[in-house]
Coordinates of N, CA and C in Angstrom, one line a residue:
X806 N 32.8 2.6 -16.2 CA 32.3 1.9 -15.0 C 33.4 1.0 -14.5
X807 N 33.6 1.1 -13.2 CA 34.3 0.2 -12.6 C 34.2 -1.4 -12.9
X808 N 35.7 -2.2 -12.9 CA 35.2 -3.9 -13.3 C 34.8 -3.9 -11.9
X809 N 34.4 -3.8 -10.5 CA 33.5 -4.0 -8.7 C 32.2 -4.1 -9.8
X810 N 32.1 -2.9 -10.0 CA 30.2 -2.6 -10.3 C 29.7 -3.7 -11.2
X811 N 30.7 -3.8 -12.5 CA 30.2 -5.0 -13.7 C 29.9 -5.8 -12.6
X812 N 30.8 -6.5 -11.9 CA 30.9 -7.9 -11.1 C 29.9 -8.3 -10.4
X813 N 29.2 -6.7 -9.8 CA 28.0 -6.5 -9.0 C 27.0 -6.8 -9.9
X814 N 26.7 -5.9 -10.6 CA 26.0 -5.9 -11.4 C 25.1 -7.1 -12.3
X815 N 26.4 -8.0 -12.6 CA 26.4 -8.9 -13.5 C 25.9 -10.3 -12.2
X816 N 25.3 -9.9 -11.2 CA 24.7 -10.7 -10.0 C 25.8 -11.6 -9.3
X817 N 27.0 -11.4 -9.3 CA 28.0 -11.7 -8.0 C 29.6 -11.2 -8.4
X818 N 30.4 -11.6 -7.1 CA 31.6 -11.2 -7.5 C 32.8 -12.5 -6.5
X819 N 31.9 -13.7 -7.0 CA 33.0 -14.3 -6.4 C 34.2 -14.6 -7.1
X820 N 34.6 -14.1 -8.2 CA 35.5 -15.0 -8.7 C 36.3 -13.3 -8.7
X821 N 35.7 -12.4 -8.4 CA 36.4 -10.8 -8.2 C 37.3 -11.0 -7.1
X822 N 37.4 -9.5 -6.9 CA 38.5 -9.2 -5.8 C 37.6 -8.8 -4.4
X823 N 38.6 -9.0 -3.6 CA 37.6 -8.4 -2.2 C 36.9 -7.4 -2.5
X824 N 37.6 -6.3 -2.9 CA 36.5 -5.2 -3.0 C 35.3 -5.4 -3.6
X825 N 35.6 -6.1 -4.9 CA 34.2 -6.4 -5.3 C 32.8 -7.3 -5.1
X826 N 33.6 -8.1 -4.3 CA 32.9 -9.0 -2.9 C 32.3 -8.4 -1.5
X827 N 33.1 -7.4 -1.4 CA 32.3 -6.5 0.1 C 31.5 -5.7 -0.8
X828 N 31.7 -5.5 -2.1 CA 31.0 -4.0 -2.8 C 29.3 -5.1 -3.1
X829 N 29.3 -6.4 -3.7 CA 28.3 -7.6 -3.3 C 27.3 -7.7 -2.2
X830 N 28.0 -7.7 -1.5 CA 27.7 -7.6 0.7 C 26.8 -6.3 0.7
X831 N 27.5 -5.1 0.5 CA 26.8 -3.8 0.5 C 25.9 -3.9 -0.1
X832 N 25.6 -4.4 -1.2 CA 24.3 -3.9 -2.3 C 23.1 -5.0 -1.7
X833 N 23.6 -6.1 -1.9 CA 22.3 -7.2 -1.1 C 22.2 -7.5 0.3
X834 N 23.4 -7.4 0.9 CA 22.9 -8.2 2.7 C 22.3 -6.8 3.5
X835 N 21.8 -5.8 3.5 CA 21.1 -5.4 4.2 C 19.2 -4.9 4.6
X836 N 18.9 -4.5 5.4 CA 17.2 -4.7 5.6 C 16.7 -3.8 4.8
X837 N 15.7 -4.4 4.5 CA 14.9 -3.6 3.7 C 14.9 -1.8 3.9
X838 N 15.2 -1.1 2.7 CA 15.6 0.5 2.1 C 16.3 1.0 2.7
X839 N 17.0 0.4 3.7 CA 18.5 0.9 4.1 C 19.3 0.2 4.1
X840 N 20.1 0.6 2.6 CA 21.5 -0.3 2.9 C 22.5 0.5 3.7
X841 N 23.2 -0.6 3.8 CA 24.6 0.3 5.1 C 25.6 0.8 4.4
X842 N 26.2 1.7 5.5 CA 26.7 2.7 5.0 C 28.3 1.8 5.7
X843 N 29.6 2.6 5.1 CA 30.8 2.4 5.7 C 30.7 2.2 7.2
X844 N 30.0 3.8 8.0 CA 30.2 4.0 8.8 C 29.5 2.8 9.6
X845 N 28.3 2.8 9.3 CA 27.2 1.8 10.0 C 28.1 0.5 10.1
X846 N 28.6 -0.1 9.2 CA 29.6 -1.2 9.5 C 30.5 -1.6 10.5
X847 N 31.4 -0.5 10.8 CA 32.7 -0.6 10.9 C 32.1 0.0 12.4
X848 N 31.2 0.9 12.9 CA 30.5 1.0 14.2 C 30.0 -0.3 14.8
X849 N 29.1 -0.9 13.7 CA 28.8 -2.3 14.5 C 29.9 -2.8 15.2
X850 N 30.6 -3.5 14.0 CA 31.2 -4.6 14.4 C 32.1 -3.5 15.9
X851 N 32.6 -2.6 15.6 CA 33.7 -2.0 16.7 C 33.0 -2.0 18.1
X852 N 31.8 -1.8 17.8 CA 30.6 -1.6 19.0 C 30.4 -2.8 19.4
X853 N 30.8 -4.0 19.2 CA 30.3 -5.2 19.6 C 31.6 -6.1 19.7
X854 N 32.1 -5.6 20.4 CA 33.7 -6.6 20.8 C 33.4 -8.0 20.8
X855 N 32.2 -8.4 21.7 CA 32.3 -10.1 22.1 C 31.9 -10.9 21.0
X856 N 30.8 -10.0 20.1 CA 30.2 -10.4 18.6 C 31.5 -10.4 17.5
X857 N 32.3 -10.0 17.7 CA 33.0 -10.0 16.6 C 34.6 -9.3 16.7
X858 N 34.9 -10.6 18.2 CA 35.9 -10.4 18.1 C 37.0 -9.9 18.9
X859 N 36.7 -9.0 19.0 CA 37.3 -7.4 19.3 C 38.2 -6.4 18.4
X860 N 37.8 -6.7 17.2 CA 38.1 -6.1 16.3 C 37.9 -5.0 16.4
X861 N 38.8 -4.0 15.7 CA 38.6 -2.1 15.4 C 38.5 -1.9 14.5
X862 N 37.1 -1.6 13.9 CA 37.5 -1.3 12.3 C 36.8 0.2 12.0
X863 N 37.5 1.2 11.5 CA 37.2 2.2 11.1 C 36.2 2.4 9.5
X864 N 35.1 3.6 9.6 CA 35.0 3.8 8.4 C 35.9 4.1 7.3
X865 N 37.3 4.4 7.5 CA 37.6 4.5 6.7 C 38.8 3.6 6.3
X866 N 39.0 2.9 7.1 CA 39.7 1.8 6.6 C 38.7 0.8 5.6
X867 N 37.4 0.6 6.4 CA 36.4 -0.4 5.2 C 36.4 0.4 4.2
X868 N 36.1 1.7 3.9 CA 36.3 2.3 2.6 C 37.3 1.7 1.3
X869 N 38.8 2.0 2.4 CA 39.6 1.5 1.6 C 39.3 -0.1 0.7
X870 N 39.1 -0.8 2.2 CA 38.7 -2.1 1.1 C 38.1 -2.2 0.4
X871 N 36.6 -1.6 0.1 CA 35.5 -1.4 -0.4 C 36.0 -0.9 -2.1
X872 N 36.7 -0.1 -2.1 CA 37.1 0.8 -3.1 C 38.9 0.2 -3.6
X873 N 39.2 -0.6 -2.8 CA 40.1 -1.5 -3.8 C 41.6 -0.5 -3.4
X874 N 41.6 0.2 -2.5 CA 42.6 0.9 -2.0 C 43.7 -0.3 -0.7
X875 N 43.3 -0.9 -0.2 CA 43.9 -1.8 0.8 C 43.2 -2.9 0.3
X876 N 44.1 -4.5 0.2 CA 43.4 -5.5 -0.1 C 43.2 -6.9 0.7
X877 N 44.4 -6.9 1.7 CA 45.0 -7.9 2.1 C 45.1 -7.2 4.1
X878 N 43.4 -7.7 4.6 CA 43.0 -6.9 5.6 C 43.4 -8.0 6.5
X879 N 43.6 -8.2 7.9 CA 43.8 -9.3 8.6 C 42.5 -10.3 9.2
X880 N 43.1 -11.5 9.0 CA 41.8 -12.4 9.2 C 40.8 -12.5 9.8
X881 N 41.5 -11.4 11.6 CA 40.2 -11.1 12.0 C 39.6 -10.3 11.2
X882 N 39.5 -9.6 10.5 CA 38.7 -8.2 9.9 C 37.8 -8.6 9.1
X883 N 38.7 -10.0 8.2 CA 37.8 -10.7 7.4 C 36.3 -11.6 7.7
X884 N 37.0 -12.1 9.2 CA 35.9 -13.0 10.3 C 35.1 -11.8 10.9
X885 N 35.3 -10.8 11.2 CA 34.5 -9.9 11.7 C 33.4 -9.3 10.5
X886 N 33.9 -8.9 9.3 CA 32.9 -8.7 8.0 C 32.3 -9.9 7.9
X887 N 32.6 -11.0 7.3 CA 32.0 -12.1 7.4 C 30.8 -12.8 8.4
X888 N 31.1 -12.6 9.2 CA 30.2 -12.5 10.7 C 29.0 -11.8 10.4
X889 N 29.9 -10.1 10.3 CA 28.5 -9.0 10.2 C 27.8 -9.4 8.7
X890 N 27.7 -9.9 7.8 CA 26.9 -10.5 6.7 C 26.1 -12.1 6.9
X891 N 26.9 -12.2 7.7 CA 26.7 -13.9 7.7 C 26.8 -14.6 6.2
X892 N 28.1 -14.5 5.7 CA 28.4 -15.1 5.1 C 29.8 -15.8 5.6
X893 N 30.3 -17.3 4.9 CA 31.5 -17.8 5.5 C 32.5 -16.8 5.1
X894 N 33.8 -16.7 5.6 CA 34.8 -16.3 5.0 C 35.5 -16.7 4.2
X895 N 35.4 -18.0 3.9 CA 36.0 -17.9 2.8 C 35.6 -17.3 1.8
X896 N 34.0 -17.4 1.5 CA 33.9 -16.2 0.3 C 34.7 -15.0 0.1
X897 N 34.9 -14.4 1.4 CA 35.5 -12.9 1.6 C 37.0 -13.1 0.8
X898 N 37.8 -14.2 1.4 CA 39.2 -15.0 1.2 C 38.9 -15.2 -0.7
X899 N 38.3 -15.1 -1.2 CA 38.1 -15.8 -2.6 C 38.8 -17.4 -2.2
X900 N 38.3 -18.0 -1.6 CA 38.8 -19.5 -1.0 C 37.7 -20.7 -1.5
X901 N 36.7 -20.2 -1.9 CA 35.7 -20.9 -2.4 C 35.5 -21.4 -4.0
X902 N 35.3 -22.8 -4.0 CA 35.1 -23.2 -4.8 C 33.6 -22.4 -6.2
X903 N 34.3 -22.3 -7.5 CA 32.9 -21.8 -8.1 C 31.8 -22.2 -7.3
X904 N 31.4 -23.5 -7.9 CA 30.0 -23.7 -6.9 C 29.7 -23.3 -5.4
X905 N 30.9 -23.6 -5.0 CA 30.5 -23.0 -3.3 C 29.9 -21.3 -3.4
X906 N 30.7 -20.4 -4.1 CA 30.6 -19.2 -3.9 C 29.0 -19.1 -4.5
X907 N 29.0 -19.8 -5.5 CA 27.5 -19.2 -6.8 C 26.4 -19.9 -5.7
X908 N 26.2 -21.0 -4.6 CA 25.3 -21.1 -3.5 C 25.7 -20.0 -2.8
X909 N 26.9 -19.1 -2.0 CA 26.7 -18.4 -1.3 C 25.8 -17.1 -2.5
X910 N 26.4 -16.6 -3.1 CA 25.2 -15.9 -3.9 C 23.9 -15.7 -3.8
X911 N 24.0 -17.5 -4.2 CA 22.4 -17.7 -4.3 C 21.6 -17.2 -2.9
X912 N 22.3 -17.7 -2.0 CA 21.5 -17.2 -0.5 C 21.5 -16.3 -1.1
X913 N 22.4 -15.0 -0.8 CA 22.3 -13.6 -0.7 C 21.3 -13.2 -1.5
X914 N 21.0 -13.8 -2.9 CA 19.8 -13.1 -3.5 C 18.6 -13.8 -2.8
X915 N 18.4 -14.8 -2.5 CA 16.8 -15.5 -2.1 C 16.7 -14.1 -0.6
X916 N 17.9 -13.7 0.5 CA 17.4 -13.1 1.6 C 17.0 -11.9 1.1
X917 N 17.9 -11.2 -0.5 CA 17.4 -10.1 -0.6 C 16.1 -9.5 -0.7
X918 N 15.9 -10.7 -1.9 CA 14.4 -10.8 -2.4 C 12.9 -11.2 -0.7
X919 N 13.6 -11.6 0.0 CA 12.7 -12.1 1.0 C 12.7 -10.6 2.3
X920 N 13.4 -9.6 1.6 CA 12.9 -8.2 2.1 C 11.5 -7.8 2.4
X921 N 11.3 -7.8 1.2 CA 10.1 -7.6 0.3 C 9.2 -8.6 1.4
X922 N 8.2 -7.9 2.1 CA 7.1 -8.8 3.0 C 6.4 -9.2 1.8
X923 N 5.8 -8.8 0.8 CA 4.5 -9.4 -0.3 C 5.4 -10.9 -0.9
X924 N 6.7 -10.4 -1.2 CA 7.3 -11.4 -1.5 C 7.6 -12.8 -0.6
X925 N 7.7 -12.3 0.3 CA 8.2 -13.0 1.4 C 6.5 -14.2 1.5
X926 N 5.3 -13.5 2.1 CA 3.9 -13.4 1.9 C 3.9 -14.6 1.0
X927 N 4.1 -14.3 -0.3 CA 3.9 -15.0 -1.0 C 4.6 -16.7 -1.5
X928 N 6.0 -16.6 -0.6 CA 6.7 -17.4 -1.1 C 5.8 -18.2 0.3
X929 N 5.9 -18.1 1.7 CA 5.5 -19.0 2.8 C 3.9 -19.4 2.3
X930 N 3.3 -18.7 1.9 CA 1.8 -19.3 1.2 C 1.9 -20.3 0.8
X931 N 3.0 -20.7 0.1 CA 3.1 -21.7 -1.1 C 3.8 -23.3 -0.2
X932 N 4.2 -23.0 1.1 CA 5.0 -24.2 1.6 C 4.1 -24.8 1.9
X933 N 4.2 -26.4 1.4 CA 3.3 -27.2 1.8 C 2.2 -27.4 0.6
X934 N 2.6 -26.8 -0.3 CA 1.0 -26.6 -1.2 C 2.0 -28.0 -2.3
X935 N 1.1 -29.0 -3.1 CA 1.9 -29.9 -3.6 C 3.0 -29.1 -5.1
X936 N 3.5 -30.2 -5.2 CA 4.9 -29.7 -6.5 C 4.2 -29.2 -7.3
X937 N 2.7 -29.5 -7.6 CA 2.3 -29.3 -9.4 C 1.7 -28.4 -8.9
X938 N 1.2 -27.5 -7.7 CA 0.7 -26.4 -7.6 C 1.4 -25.3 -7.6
X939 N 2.9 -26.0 -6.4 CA 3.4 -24.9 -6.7 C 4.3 -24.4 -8.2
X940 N 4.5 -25.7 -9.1 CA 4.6 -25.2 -10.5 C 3.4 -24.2 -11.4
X941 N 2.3 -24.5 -10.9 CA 1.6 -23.7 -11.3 C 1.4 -22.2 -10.7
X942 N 1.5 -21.9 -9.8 CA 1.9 -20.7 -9.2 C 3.0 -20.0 -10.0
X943 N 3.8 -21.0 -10.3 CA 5.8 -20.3 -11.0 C 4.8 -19.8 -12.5
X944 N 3.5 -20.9 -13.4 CA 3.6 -20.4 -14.4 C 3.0 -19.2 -14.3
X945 N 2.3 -19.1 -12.9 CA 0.8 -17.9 -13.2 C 1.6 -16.8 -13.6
X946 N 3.1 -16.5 -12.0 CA 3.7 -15.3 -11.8 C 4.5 -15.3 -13.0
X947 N 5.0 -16.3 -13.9 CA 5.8 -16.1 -15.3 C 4.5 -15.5 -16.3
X948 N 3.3 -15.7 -16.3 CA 2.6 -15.1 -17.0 C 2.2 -13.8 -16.7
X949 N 2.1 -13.2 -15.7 CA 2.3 -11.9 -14.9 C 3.2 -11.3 -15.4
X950 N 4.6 -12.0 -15.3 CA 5.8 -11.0 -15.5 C 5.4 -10.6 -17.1
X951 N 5.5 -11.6 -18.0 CA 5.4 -11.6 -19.3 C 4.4 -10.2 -19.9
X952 N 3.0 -10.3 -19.2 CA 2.2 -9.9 -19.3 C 1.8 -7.7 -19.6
X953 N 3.8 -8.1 -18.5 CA 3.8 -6.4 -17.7 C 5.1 -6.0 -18.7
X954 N 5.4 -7.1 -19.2 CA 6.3 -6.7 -20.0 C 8.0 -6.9 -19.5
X955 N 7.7 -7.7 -18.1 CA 9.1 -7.8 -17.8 C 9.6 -9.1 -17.8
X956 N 11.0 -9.0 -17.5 CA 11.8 -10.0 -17.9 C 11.1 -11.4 -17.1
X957 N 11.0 -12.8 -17.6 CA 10.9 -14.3 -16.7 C 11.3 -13.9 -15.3
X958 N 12.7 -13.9 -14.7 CA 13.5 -14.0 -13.9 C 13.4 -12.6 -13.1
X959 N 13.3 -12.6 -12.2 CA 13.5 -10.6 -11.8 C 15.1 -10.6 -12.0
X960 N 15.3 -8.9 -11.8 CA 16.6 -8.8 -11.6 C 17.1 -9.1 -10.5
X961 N 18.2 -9.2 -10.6 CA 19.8 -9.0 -9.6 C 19.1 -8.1 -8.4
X962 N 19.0 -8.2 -7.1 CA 19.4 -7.0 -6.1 C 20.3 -6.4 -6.4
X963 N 20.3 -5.3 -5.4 CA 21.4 -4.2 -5.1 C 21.7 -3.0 -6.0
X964 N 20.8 -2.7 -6.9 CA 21.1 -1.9 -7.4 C 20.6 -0.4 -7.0
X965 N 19.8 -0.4 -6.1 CA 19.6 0.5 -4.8 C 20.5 1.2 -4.1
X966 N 21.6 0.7 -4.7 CA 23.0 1.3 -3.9 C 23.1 2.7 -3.5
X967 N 23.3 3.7 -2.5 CA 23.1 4.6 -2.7 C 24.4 5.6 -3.3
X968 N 24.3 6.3 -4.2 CA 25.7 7.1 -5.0 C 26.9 6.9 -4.0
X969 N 27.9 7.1 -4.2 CA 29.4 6.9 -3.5 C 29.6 6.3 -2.3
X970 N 28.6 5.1 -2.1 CA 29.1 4.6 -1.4 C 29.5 2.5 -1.8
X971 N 30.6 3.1 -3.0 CA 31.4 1.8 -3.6 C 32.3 1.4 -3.0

């Protein structure tokens, strides 16, 4: 197994390399049961000059970054990926402080998870309801999890990935 995938895997890759930071991007920032593909990427942003830029970016040049073949892309390309995730660039830059990066994370997992409409459903139900309820809600669903036999915490997104496209 690639050290991208551990990094992925292991729920971020800020302290990784780009690749393993866009390979991050790919697994969590997109809509619900379609993640994107190279091509879908590098068409956006190319297809959308005034959104991002006017940058040109090829499927196969994002490959390369993706896969750790090219590392050191130019800043627009950076601000144009960045853009299309809505994440800062400096994450992309590894420019971020630990904590900064493990909050951008964190977004990326809370939007992942808020795919999920029952989840989503479930989480806006709860706004507004007081602290001790909604703690009691956290113990019901930790008794639920427990119950089914799965872990406290859910997993990590992204493992949905679809084959070769690392």
């Amino acid at each position: 197994m690639a050290a991208g995938k551990d990094a992925e895997s292991a729920g971020g890759a800020a302290g990784g390399t780009l690749a393993q930071r866009l390979g991050y991007l790919f697994a969590n920032m997109h809509p619900a049961g379609a993640p994107y593909t190279n091509a879908h990427v590098a068409d956006a942003i190319s297809g959308s000059p005034g959104e991002y830029g006017g940058v040109r970016l090829t499927e196969q040049y994002l490959s390369m970054l993706r896969n750790g073949r090219r590392a050191n892309p130019s800043s627009d390309v950076l601000r144009a990926l960045a853009r299309f995730f809505g994440v800062p660039v400096g994450y992309l830059l590894g420019d971020l402080s630990e904590r900064q990066a493990a909050y951008v994370e964190e977004e990326v997992r809370f939007l992942a998870a808020m795919r999920d409409q029952r989840v989503r459903r479930i989480a806006l139900r709860s706004v507004g309801l007081p602290p001790e309820v909604q703690d009691s809600l956290t113990a019901i669903i930790g008794q639920f999890r427990q119950q089914m036999n799965l872990p406290l915490e859910p997993p990590e997104p992204g493992g949905d990935r679809p084959p070769g496209e690392a």
